[in-house]
Coordinates of C-alpha atoms in Angstrom, one line a residue:
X1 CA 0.0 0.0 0.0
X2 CA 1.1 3.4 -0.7
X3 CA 0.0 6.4 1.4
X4 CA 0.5 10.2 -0.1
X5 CA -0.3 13.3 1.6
X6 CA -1.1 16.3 -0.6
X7 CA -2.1 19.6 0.7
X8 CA -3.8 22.0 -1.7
X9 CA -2.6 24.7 0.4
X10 CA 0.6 24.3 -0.2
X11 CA 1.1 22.0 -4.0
X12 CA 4.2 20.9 -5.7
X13 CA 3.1 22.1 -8.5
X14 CA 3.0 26.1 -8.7
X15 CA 0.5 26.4 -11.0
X16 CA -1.9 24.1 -9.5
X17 CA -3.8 26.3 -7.4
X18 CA -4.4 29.1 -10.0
X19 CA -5.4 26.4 -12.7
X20 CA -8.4 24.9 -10.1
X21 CA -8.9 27.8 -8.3
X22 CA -12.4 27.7 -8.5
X23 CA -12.6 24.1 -8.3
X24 CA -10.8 24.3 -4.8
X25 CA -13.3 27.2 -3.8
X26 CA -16.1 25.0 -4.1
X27 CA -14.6 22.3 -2.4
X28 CA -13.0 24.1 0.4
X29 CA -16.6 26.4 0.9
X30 CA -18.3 22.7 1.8
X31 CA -19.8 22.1 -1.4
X32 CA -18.9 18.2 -1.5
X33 CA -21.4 16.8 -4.1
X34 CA -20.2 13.8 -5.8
X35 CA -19.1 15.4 -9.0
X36 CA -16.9 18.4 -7.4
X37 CA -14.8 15.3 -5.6
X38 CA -14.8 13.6 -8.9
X39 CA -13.5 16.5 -10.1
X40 CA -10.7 17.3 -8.0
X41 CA -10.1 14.0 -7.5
X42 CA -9.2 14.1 -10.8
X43 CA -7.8 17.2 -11.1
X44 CA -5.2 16.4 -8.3
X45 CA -4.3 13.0 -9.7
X46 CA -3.5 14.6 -13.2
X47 CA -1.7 17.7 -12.1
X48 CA -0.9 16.9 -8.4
X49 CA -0.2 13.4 -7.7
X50 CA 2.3 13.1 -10.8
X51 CA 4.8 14.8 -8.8
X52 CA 5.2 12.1 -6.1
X53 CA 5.4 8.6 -8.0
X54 CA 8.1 7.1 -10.0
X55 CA 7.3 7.5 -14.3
X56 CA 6.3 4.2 -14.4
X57 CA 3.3 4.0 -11.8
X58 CA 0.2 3.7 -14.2
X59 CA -1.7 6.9 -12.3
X60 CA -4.0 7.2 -14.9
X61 CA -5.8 4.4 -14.1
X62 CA -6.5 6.0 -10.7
X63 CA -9.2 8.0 -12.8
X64 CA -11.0 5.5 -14.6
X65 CA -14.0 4.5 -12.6
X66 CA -15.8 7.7 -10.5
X67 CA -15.4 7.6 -6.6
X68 CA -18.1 7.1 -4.2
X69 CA -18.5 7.5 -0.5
X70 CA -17.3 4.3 0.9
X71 CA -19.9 2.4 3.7
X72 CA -18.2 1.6 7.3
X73 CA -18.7 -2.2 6.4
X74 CA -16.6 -2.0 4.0
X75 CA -13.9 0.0 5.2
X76 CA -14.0 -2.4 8.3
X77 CA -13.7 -5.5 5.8
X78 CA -10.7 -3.8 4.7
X79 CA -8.8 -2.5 7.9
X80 CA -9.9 -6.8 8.7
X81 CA -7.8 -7.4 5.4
X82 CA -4.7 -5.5 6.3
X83 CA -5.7 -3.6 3.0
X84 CA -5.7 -0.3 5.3
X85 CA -3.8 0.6 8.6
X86 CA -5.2 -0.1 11.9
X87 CA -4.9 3.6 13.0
X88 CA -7.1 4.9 10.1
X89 CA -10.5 5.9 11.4
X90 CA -13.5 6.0 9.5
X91 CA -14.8 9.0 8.3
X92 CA -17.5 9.9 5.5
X93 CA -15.5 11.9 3.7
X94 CA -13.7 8.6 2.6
X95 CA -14.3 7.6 -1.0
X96 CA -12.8 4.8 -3.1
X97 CA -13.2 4.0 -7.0
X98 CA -14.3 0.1 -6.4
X99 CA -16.4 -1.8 -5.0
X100 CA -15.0 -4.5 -2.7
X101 CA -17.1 -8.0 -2.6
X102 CA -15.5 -11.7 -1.4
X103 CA -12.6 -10.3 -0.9
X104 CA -12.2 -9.6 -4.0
X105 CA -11.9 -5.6 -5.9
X106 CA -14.8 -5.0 -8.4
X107 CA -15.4 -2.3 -10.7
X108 CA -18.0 -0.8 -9.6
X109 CA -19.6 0.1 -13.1
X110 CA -18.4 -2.4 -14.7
X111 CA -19.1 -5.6 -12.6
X112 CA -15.6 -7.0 -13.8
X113 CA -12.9 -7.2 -11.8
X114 CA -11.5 -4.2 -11.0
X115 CA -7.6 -5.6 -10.9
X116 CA -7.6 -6.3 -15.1
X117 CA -7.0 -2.7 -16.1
X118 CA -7.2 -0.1 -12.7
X119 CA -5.8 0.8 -9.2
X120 CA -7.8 0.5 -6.0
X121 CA -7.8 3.9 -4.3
X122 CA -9.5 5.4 -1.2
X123 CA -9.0 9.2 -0.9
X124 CA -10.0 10.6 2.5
X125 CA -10.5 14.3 2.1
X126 CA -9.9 15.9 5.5
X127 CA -10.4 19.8 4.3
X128 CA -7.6 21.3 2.6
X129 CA -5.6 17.6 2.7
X130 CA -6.3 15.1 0.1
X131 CA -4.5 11.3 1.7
X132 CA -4.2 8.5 -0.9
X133 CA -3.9 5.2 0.2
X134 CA -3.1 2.9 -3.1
X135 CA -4.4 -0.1 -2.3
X136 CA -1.6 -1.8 -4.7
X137 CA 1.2 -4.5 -3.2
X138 CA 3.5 -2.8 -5.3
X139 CA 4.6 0.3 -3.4
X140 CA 8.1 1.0 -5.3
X141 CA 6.4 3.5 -7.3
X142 CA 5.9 5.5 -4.4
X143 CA 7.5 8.9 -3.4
X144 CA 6.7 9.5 0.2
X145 CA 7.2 13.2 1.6
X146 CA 8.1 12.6 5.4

């Protein structure tokens, strides 16, 4: 699993902020609906989240099923998985790009499973940070910032 920590307060990328300023705006004013996180999801895979893997991480396919809110059952039948850490805490403003069924990931608009051709991600938006947890065994793709 990989876990990165972007604030859009403070991006690696100088021109982030004045490219999605409005996009942040919303977000940050408490307008949450499901297609503003889409959207910045998104927005701060593409321009953000570039910036702190290794070229050959596939972070496209972080963006190819839409995120939804995910249910406390199954974030417990993760954390029960060791597919999340222990100290992560529920919270509603958790959402994940699969659906997760016999222990198994599953493309939630698809019905296929998911693993073929995407990443499992759960983004916890906590308000100005965005944490990705890449729900991948591989992890060498991974820049941390300490």
């Amino acid at each position: 699993m990989g876990r990165i920590i972007i604030d859009l307060n403070n991006p690696k990328s100088k021109y982030f902020i004045t490219q999605n300023e409005e996009l942040i705006s919303k977000y940050l004013s408490g307008i949450q609906d499901g297609n503003i996180v889409n959207e910045l999801i998104s927005k701060v895979i593409y321009d953000e989240l570039i910036l702190y893997v290794e070229e050959e991480f596939m972070y496209f396919s972080l963006c190819k099923t839409n995120y939804n809110t995910i249910s406390q059952n199954t974030f417990l039948e993760l954390q029960n998985n060791t597919l999340l850490p222990q100290f992560l805490q529920y919270s509603e403003n958790m959402y994940v790009n699969f659906d997760y069924k016999n222990d198994k990931f599953i493309n939630s608009e698809l019905e296929e499973n998911y693993l073929k051709n995407n990443i499992p991600c759960l983004v916890h938006l906590d308000k100005n940070i965005l944490i990705f947890y890449i729900l991948d065994d591989n992890d060498v793709f991974f820049t941390i910032p300490q």
